[in-house]
Amino acid sequence: MTVLQQDAAPLPGTSPDRPHVTELRLSAFARHRNTTVPLGPFTLLTGPSGSGKTSALRALGALAGLSGGARLAEVFPDPGMCVPERARPDAQARRGFRIGCTVDGPAGPVRLDLAVQAEPELRIVGERLTGPGVTYLETALRDPGRRDVQAAWHTAGSVSVTRAPLPDDLLGTALLPLRVAGRTEGQRQVLAAAEQTVVGLRSLFACDPAPDRMRAPVPVGDGRLLAGCDNLAAVLRRTRTECAIRHGLLVTAARAGLAGPVRDVLAETGTGGRAGALVDRGGGVYSPAGRLGDGELRYLALALVLLTGPGVLDVDTVAEVPDAYQTLTVLADGLDRGLDPVQSRELAGLAARMCARGHIRLVAAAGAQAPVVPEARAHGATVVDLEP
């Protein structure tokens, strides 16, 4: 069960030209049964420990991985933990889980629902891709002895559907652009729905800054921020040079959330081509990142993520689709971890401002009593209480 809370006017919606995930469904997944999570431009999942915040983010991340072509075992390395605790095996000792989502965009709302068998072996046993009044794709496991599922997709030509086998460890929706010719209007509808779903899911960046790995100098590399923000210094070096406006916003955020005076945030390249992050305190005084607290480093890294985009974050976007038609979705588990009330307030405000622009969305999780929860609600975020 989910309880939607809104204490302020909701943030402006994402442009319909940009595919984006608007709903996550956890029909039977880990602790969740028949849970529906609405997703806005800025969504904060909250609830007590054990309410399923992390598992919800994990399910959304798994759908994103599958849409990018990952195999089932890659996104569910421990599938038994995804099976609801009280789920009973059937006569063939099979147990599994079911998840899904809705992706909105130019093709209208498109629903993706997935049934996965976790035991005795991991495989997809059913997949449905649907729109209002139409089933674009439907797959089912017909022969347990074969490593494929029987698929049927909408054609609306001389025959109503086309049937063919698809692998049972890959998302069928992601394979449709390689299998559907697009000759009939029905096939073009299928392609539009599949491509919208893939684009909406693939543009996802799971971020969990790890302060212990952010303090030491790092190789400059390609300047794309990693999920743990280990290479924060290398990315600061790049963004400070490439975009003065966004860097100025980052410095403003740093002034509000870091202890002591802040004149600038920069990176210095030392011997061996390694970059180290520095805070310019003014008067020729510089504080290395190693002197910052864990909360300060997490705050700075999360602010940087919100102020950048797919070209800076290490995210697997769809190269064939222009950035103007993609929306980056950031997943941030433990958004409140290590943050004080001031940092929580500033980060919530920054997230709301950036998400309102429409090119980035944030799905985060925080504890039920975290200071960031009322701040997010006050800024128009979609706050969802996950009740155990």
GROMACS .gro file of C-alpha atoms in nm:
model
  388
    1MET     CA    1   0.000   0.000   0.000
    2THR     CA    2   0.124   0.351  -0.076
    3VAL     CA    3   0.003   0.681   0.065
    4LEU     CA    4   0.061   0.984  -0.157
    5GLN     CA    5   0.132   1.307   0.027
    6GLN     CA    6   0.132   1.652  -0.130
    7ASP     CA    7   0.164   1.962   0.088
    8ALA     CA    8   0.239   2.206  -0.194
    9ALA     CA    9   0.157   2.257  -0.558
   10PRO     CA   10   0.313   1.972  -0.757
   11LEU     CA   11   0.613   2.045  -0.974
   12PRO     CA   12   0.555   2.102  -1.347
   13GLY     CA   13   0.531   1.776  -1.539
   14THR     CA   14   0.793   1.652  -1.782
   15SER     CA   15   0.738   1.745  -2.147
   16PRO     CA   16   0.531   1.477  -2.329
   17ASP     CA   17   0.802   1.476  -2.597
   18ARG     CA   18   1.043   1.319  -2.346
   19PRO     CA   19   0.972   0.955  -2.248
   20HIS     CA   20   0.968   0.922  -1.869
   21VAL     CA   21   0.859   0.667  -1.610
   22THR     CA   22   0.542   0.776  -1.428
   23GLU     CA   23   0.461   0.465  -1.224
   24LEU     CA   24   0.640   0.168  -1.070
   25ARG     CA   25   0.438  -0.146  -0.994
   26LEU     CA   26   0.559  -0.408  -0.747
   27SER     CA   27   0.289  -0.670  -0.777
   28ALA     CA   28   0.497  -0.928  -0.591
   29PHE     CA   29   0.855  -0.825  -0.517
   30ALA     CA   30   1.054  -0.868  -0.195
   31ARG     CA   31   0.844  -0.708   0.079
   32HIS     CA   32   0.592  -0.561  -0.163
   33ARG     CA   33   0.251  -0.697  -0.259
   34ASN     CA   34   0.030  -0.501  -0.500
   35THR     CA   35   0.229  -0.183  -0.440
   36THR     CA   36   0.194   0.103  -0.687
   37VAL     CA   37   0.440   0.391  -0.662
   38PRO     CA   38   0.350   0.709  -0.855
   39LEU     CA   39   0.658   0.888  -0.987
   40GLY     CA   40   0.666   1.264  -1.036
   41PRO     CA   41   0.951   1.492  -1.143
   42PHE     CA   42   1.087   1.471  -0.785
   43THR     CA   43   0.973   1.163  -0.591
   44LEU     CA   44   1.076   1.081  -0.236
   45LEU     CA   45   1.005   0.735  -0.096
   46THR     CA   46   0.986   0.732   0.280
   47GLY     CA   47   0.888   0.496   0.557
   48PRO     CA   48   1.039   0.304   0.847
   49SER     CA   49   1.329   0.067   0.808
   50GLY     CA   50   1.213  -0.248   0.634
   51SER     CA   51   0.927  -0.079   0.446
   52GLY     CA   52   1.085  -0.158   0.109
   53LYS     CA   53   1.236   0.173  -0.004
   54THR     CA   54   1.560   0.017  -0.127
   55SER     CA   55   1.387  -0.277  -0.295
   56ALA     CA   56   1.161  -0.037  -0.487
   57LEU     CA   57   1.465   0.149  -0.621
   58ARG     CA   58   1.631  -0.185  -0.698
   59ALA     CA   59   1.332  -0.294  -0.906
   60LEU     CA   60   1.335   0.029  -1.107
   61GLY     CA   61   1.709  -0.005  -1.161
   62ALA     CA   62   1.664  -0.364  -1.278
   63LEU     CA   63   1.404  -0.260  -1.537
   64ALA     CA   64   1.646   0.004  -1.660
   65GLY     CA   65   1.925  -0.252  -1.693
   66LEU     CA   66   1.705  -0.495  -1.884
   67SER     CA   67   1.593  -0.219  -2.121
   68GLY     CA   68   1.961  -0.157  -2.199
   69GLY     CA   69   2.015  -0.517  -2.304
   70ALA     CA   70   2.144  -0.665  -1.975
   71ARG     CA   71   2.066  -1.028  -1.909
   72LEU     CA   72   1.839  -1.131  -1.626
   73ALA     CA   73   2.120  -1.269  -1.409
   74GLU     CA   74   2.309  -0.938  -1.434
   75VAL     CA   75   2.028  -0.729  -1.286
   76PHE     CA   76   1.908  -0.994  -1.039
   77PRO     CA   77   2.230  -1.153  -0.905
   78ASP     CA   78   2.041  -1.288  -0.601
   79PRO     CA   79   1.691  -1.354  -0.739
   80GLY     CA   80   1.576  -1.552  -0.437
   81MET     CA   81   1.581  -1.232  -0.231
   82CYS     CA   82   1.332  -1.075  -0.473
   83VAL     CA   83   1.069  -1.342  -0.413
   84PRO     CA   84   0.807  -1.241  -0.153
   85GLU     CA   85   0.886  -1.410   0.177
   86ARG     CA   86   0.555  -1.591   0.208
   87ALA     CA   87   0.535  -1.699  -0.157
   88ARG     CA   88   0.468  -2.072  -0.181
   89PRO     CA   89   0.621  -2.284  -0.458
   90ASP     CA   90   0.389  -2.449  -0.709
   91ALA     CA   91   0.377  -2.821  -0.791
   92GLN     CA   92   0.700  -2.785  -0.994
   93ALA     CA   93   0.877  -2.608  -0.701
   94ARG     CA   94   0.870  -2.276  -0.889
   95ARG     CA   95   0.865  -1.936  -0.721
   96GLY     CA   96   0.911  -1.592  -0.867
   97PHE     CA   97   0.822  -1.224  -0.861
   98ARG     CA   98   0.638  -0.965  -1.071
   99ILE     CA   99   0.726  -0.601  -1.140
  100GLY     CA  100   0.625  -0.340  -1.394
  101CYS     CA  101   0.617   0.028  -1.483
  102THR     CA  102   0.440   0.285  -1.697
  103VAL     CA  103   0.635   0.506  -1.937
  104ASP     CA  104   0.463   0.815  -2.073
  105GLY     CA  105   0.565   1.001  -2.386
  106PRO     CA  106   0.465   1.072  -2.747
  107ALA     CA  107   0.301   0.727  -2.779
  108GLY     CA  108   0.086   0.788  -2.473
  109PRO     CA  109   0.106   0.581  -2.153
  110VAL     CA  110   0.274   0.244  -2.217
  111ARG     CA  111   0.266  -0.028  -1.951
  112LEU     CA  112   0.542  -0.286  -1.916
  113ASP     CA  113   0.474  -0.585  -1.687
  114LEU     CA  114   0.721  -0.863  -1.621
  115ALA     CA  115   0.683  -1.203  -1.452
  116VAL     CA  116   1.012  -1.365  -1.352
  117GLN     CA  117   1.071  -1.718  -1.228
  118ALA     CA  118   1.347  -1.711  -0.966
  119GLU     CA  119   1.346  -2.076  -0.859
  120PRO     CA  120   1.450  -2.338  -0.952
  121GLU     CA  121   1.614  -2.140  -1.236
  122LEU     CA  122   1.606  -1.775  -1.328
  123ARG     CA  123   1.404  -1.691  -1.639
  124ILE     CA  124   1.137  -1.459  -1.774
  125VAL     CA  125   0.807  -1.646  -1.793
  126GLY     CA  126   0.582  -1.365  -1.907
  127GLU     CA  127   0.601  -1.010  -2.042
  128ARG     CA  128   0.329  -0.768  -2.151
  129LEU     CA  129   0.366  -0.433  -2.325
  130THR     CA  130   0.031  -0.257  -2.348
  131GLY     CA  131  -0.132   0.076  -2.422
  132PRO     CA  132  -0.488   0.203  -2.396
  133GLY     CA  133  -0.694  -0.070  -2.563
  134VAL     CA  134  -0.402  -0.245  -2.735
  135THR     CA  135  -0.150  -0.518  -2.649
  136TYR     CA  136   0.176  -0.444  -2.828
  137LEU     CA  137   0.366  -0.750  -2.706
  138GLU     CA  138   0.281  -1.057  -2.501
  139THR     CA  139   0.515  -1.344  -2.416
  140ALA     CA  140   0.461  -1.668  -2.225
  141LEU     CA  141   0.666  -1.971  -2.131
  142ARG     CA  142   0.511  -2.263  -2.322
  143ASP     CA  143   0.778  -2.532  -2.289
  144PRO     CA  144   0.984  -2.533  -1.966
  145GLY     CA  145   1.240  -2.750  -2.141
  146ARG     CA  146   1.331  -2.476  -2.388
  147ARG     CA  147   1.530  -2.158  -2.313
  148ASP     CA  148   1.285  -1.927  -2.485
  149VAL     CA  149   0.937  -1.782  -2.454
  150GLN     CA  150   0.669  -1.765  -2.720
  151ALA     CA  151   0.611  -1.403  -2.822
  152ALA     CA  152   0.324  -1.242  -3.009
  153TRP     CA  153   0.331  -0.878  -3.117
  154HIS     CA  154   0.070  -0.653  -3.270
  155THR     CA  155   0.074  -0.635  -3.651
  156ALA     CA  156  -0.272  -0.522  -3.769
  157GLY     CA  157  -0.190  -0.626  -4.124
  158SER     CA  158  -0.301  -0.934  -4.317
  159VAL     CA  159  -0.254  -1.117  -3.984
  160SER     CA  160  -0.338  -0.958  -3.650
  161VAL     CA  161  -0.022  -1.072  -3.466
  162THR     CA  162   0.323  -1.205  -3.547
  163ARG     CA  163   0.457  -1.496  -3.342
  164ALA     CA  164   0.819  -1.593  -3.281
  165PRO     CA  165   1.038  -1.725  -2.998
  166LEU     CA  166   1.244  -1.481  -2.788
  167PRO     CA  167   1.519  -1.556  -2.531
  168ASP     CA  168   1.395  -1.610  -2.177
  169ASP     CA  169   1.675  -1.407  -2.017
  170LEU     CA  170   1.636  -1.082  -2.213
  171LEU     CA  171   1.363  -0.819  -2.213
  172GLY     CA  172   1.149  -0.878  -2.521
  173THR     CA  173   1.051  -0.510  -2.544
  174ALA     CA  174   1.415  -0.412  -2.597
  175LEU     CA  175   1.445  -0.668  -2.880
  176LEU     CA  176   1.141  -0.548  -3.076
  177PRO     CA  177   1.323  -0.279  -3.278
  178LEU     CA  178   1.542  -0.561  -3.416
  179ARG     CA  179   1.249  -0.790  -3.494
  180VAL     CA  180   0.966  -0.566  -3.616
  181ALA     CA  181   0.986  -0.441  -3.974
  182GLY     CA  182   0.754  -0.142  -3.936
  183ARG     CA  183   0.568  -0.205  -4.261
  184THR     CA  184   0.214  -0.178  -4.122
  185GLU     CA  185   0.056   0.086  -3.901
  186GLY     CA  186   0.026  -0.173  -3.625
  187GLN     CA  187   0.397  -0.255  -3.645
  188ARG     CA  188   0.485   0.115  -3.632
  189GLN     CA  189   0.274   0.148  -3.317
  190VAL     CA  190   0.463  -0.142  -3.163
  191LEU     CA  191   0.798   0.017  -3.249
  192ALA     CA  192   0.691   0.354  -3.108
  193ALA     CA  193   0.575   0.196  -2.781
  194ALA     CA  194   0.888  -0.020  -2.745
  195GLU     CA  195   1.126   0.265  -2.824
  196GLN     CA  196   0.947   0.498  -2.582
  197THR     CA  197   0.975   0.237  -2.306
  198VAL     CA  198   1.344   0.172  -2.371
  199VAL     CA  199   1.434   0.543  -2.389
  200GLY     CA  200   1.238   0.622  -2.073
  201LEU     CA  201   1.405   0.344  -1.875
  202ARG     CA  202   1.761   0.351  -2.004
  203SER     CA  203   1.827   0.715  -1.913
  204LEU     CA  204   1.870   0.624  -1.546
  205PHE     CA  205   2.164   0.694  -1.312
  206ALA     CA  206   2.179   0.519  -0.974
  207CYS     CA  207   2.384   0.737  -0.742
  208ASP     CA  208   2.514   0.655  -0.395
  209PRO     CA  209   2.809   0.882  -0.305
  210ALA     CA  210   3.075   0.704  -0.099
  211PRO     CA  211   3.274   0.968   0.095
  212ASP     CA  212   3.561   0.730   0.182
  213ARG     CA  213   3.637   0.690  -0.190
  214MET     CA  214   3.604   1.061  -0.272
  215ARG     CA  215   3.886   1.200  -0.061
  216ALA     CA  216   4.198   1.080  -0.244
  217PRO     CA  217   4.321   1.223  -0.578
  218VAL     CA  218   4.195   1.026  -0.880
  219PRO     CA  219   4.300   0.983  -1.245
  220VAL     CA  220   4.146   1.249  -1.468
  221GLY     CA  221   3.992   0.987  -1.701
  222ASP     CA  222   3.701   1.085  -1.925
  223GLY     CA  223   3.534   1.312  -1.670
  224ARG     CA  224   3.214   1.106  -1.642
  225LEU     CA  225   3.088   1.076  -1.286
  226LEU     CA  226   3.071   0.723  -1.147
  227ALA     CA  227   2.780   0.594  -0.939
  228GLY     CA  228   2.980   0.615  -0.615
  229CYS     CA  229   3.114   0.960  -0.709
  230ASP     CA  230   3.467   0.827  -0.650
  231ASN     CA  231   3.599   1.055  -0.926
  232LEU     CA  232   3.431   1.372  -0.798
  233ALA     CA  233   3.753   1.570  -0.840
  234ALA     CA  234   3.795   1.471  -1.206
  235VAL     CA  235   3.438   1.576  -1.283
  236LEU     CA  236   3.477   1.907  -1.098
  237ARG     CA  237   3.782   1.975  -1.312
  238ARG     CA  238   3.573   1.922  -1.625
  239THR     CA  239   3.252   2.101  -1.529
  240ARG     CA  240   3.431   2.409  -1.396
  241THR     CA  241   3.584   2.455  -1.741
  242GLU     CA  242   3.287   2.360  -1.959
  243CYS     CA  243   2.990   2.536  -1.795
  244ALA     CA  244   3.047   2.847  -1.586
  245ILE     CA  245   2.676   2.893  -1.512
  246ARG     CA  246   2.622   2.549  -1.364
  247HIS     CA  247   2.951   2.565  -1.180
  248GLY     CA  248   2.836   2.892  -1.029
  249LEU     CA  249   2.519   2.720  -0.909
  250LEU     CA  250   2.731   2.444  -0.755
  251VAL     CA  251   2.944   2.702  -0.571
  252THR     CA  252   2.625   2.867  -0.443
  253ALA     CA  253   2.504   2.529  -0.316
  254ALA     CA  254   2.843   2.464  -0.154
  255ARG     CA  255   2.828   2.796   0.030
  256ALA     CA  256   2.492   2.697   0.174
  257GLY     CA  257   2.582   2.341   0.271
  258LEU     CA  258   2.952   2.334   0.363
  259ALA     CA  259   3.093   2.458   0.692
  260GLY     CA  260   3.309   2.771   0.674
  261PRO     CA  261   3.356   3.024   0.394
  262VAL     CA  262   3.345   2.900   0.032
  263ARG     CA  263   3.481   3.112  -0.251
  264ASP     CA  264   3.505   2.834  -0.511
  265VAL     CA  265   3.506   2.456  -0.553
  266LEU     CA  266   3.772   2.327  -0.788
  267ALA     CA  267   4.015   2.050  -0.869
  268GLU     CA  268   4.392   2.062  -0.882
  269THR     CA  269   4.593   1.828  -1.104
  270GLY     CA  270   4.911   1.710  -0.939
  271THR     CA  271   5.191   1.472  -1.024
  272GLY     CA  272   5.096   1.167  -1.223
  273GLY     CA  273   4.794   1.341  -1.376
  274ARG     CA  274   4.573   1.280  -1.072
  275ALA     CA  275   4.310   1.536  -0.970
  276GLY     CA  276   4.220   1.630  -0.615
  277ALA     CA  277   3.914   1.830  -0.508
  278LEU     CA  278   3.967   2.156  -0.320
  279VAL     CA  279   3.748   2.415  -0.151
  280ASP     CA  280   3.876   2.770  -0.194
  281ARG     CA  281   3.820   2.941   0.139
  282GLY     CA  282   3.952   3.278   0.022
  283GLY     CA  283   4.271   3.455   0.121
  284GLY     CA  284   4.484   3.183  -0.036
  285VAL     CA  285   4.346   2.909   0.193
  286TYR     CA  286   4.238   2.582   0.030
  287SER     CA  287   4.076   2.283   0.202
  288PRO     CA  288   4.134   1.945   0.036
  289ALA     CA  289   3.839   1.709   0.006
  290GLY     CA  290   3.998   1.486   0.268
  291ARG     CA  291   3.919   1.748   0.532
  292LEU     CA  292   3.547   1.758   0.454
  293GLY     CA  293   3.298   1.558   0.659
  294ASP     CA  294   3.107   1.263   0.517
  295GLY     CA  295   2.785   1.464   0.504
  296GLU     CA  296   2.959   1.753   0.328
  297LEU     CA  297   3.101   1.525   0.062
  298ARG     CA  298   2.768   1.350   0.003
  299TYR     CA  299   2.591   1.685  -0.017
  300LEU     CA  300   2.845   1.822  -0.266
  301ALA     CA  301   2.832   1.510  -0.482
  302LEU     CA  302   2.451   1.500  -0.492
  303ALA     CA  303   2.437   1.870  -0.580
  304LEU     CA  304   2.682   1.807  -0.865
  305VAL     CA  305   2.468   1.520  -0.996
  306LEU     CA  306   2.156   1.738  -0.999
  307LEU     CA  307   2.339   2.015  -1.184
  308THR     CA  308   2.487   1.799  -1.460
  309GLY     CA  309   2.339   1.569  -1.724
  310PRO     CA  310   2.386   1.254  -1.935
  311GLY     CA  311   2.706   1.387  -2.093
  312VAL     CA  312   2.872   1.411  -1.751
  313LEU     CA  313   2.718   1.117  -1.564
  314ASP     CA  314   2.821   0.760  -1.644
  315VAL     CA  315   2.478   0.663  -1.777
  316ASP     CA  316   2.381   0.440  -2.070
  317THR     CA  317   2.159   0.670  -2.274
  318VAL     CA  318   2.020   0.587  -2.620
  319ALA     CA  319   2.278   0.726  -2.862
  320GLU     CA  320   2.032   0.734  -3.154
  321VAL     CA  321   1.795   0.971  -2.969
  322PRO     CA  322   1.892   1.341  -2.926
  323ASP     CA  323   1.938   1.459  -2.567
  324ALA     CA  324   1.646   1.700  -2.618
  325TYR     CA  325   1.414   1.397  -2.633
  326GLN     CA  326   1.556   1.215  -2.331
  327THR     CA  327   1.499   1.273  -1.960
  328LEU     CA  328   1.763   1.168  -1.712
  329THR     CA  329   1.629   0.995  -1.401
  330VAL     CA  330   1.854   0.987  -1.094
  331LEU     CA  331   1.804   0.718  -0.828
  332ALA     CA  332   1.939   0.811  -0.485
  333ASP     CA  333   1.896   0.567  -0.199
  334GLY     CA  334   1.954   0.708   0.147
  335LEU     CA  335   1.925   1.068   0.029
  336ASP     CA  336   1.931   1.185   0.391
  337ARG     CA  337   2.235   0.979   0.493
  338GLY     CA  338   2.484   1.201   0.678
  339LEU     CA  339   2.305   1.527   0.595
  340ASP     CA  340   2.218   1.786   0.858
  341PRO     CA  341   1.890   1.983   0.848
  342VAL     CA  342   2.047   2.275   0.657
  343GLN     CA  343   2.193   2.046   0.391
  344SER     CA  344   1.862   1.861   0.364
  345ARG     CA  345   1.675   2.188   0.308
  346GLU     CA  346   1.920   2.314   0.047
  347LEU     CA  347   1.936   1.983  -0.140
  348ALA     CA  348   1.557   1.951  -0.150
  349GLY     CA  349   1.527   2.302  -0.288
  350LEU     CA  350   1.795   2.242  -0.551
  351ALA     CA  351   1.631   1.913  -0.654
  352ALA     CA  352   1.293   2.081  -0.693
  353ARG     CA  353   1.436   2.364  -0.903
  354MET     CA  354   1.628   2.135  -1.135
  355CYS     CA  355   1.346   1.882  -1.171
  356ALA     CA  356   1.100   2.160  -1.254
  357ARG     CA  357   1.305   2.236  -1.566
  358GLY     CA  358   1.206   1.897  -1.709
  359HIS     CA  359   1.542   1.753  -1.821
  360ILE     CA  360   1.611   1.562  -1.500
  361ARG     CA  361   1.394   1.359  -1.261
  362LEU     CA  362   1.485   1.235  -0.913
  363VAL     CA  363   1.359   0.924  -0.735
  364ALA     CA  364   1.508   0.911  -0.387
  365ALA     CA  365   1.456   0.733  -0.056
  366ALA     CA  366   1.487   0.863   0.298
  367GLY     CA  367   1.394   0.758   0.649
  368ALA     CA  368   1.049   0.838   0.784
  369GLN     CA  369   1.178   1.103   1.028
  370ALA     CA  370   1.448   1.250   0.804
  371PRO     CA  371   1.458   1.633   0.784
  372VAL     CA  372   1.459   1.609   0.405
  373VAL     CA  373   1.102   1.468   0.401
  374PRO     CA  374   0.912   1.785   0.507
  375GLU     CA  375   1.150   1.996   0.299
  376ALA     CA  376   1.078   1.790  -0.013
  377ARG     CA  377   0.705   1.807   0.056
  378ALA     CA  378   0.724   2.184   0.097
  379HIS     CA  379   0.888   2.212  -0.246
  380GLY     CA  380   0.612   2.019  -0.423
  381ALA     CA  381   0.778   1.678  -0.441
  382THR     CA  382   0.575   1.360  -0.467
  383VAL     CA  383   0.629   1.204  -0.123
  384VAL     CA  384   0.521   0.841  -0.099
  385ASP     CA  385   0.495   0.664   0.236
  386LEU     CA  386   0.561   0.292   0.198
  387GLU     CA  387   0.362   0.128   0.471
  388PRO     CA  388   0.491  -0.213   0.586
   0.00000   0.00000   0.00000
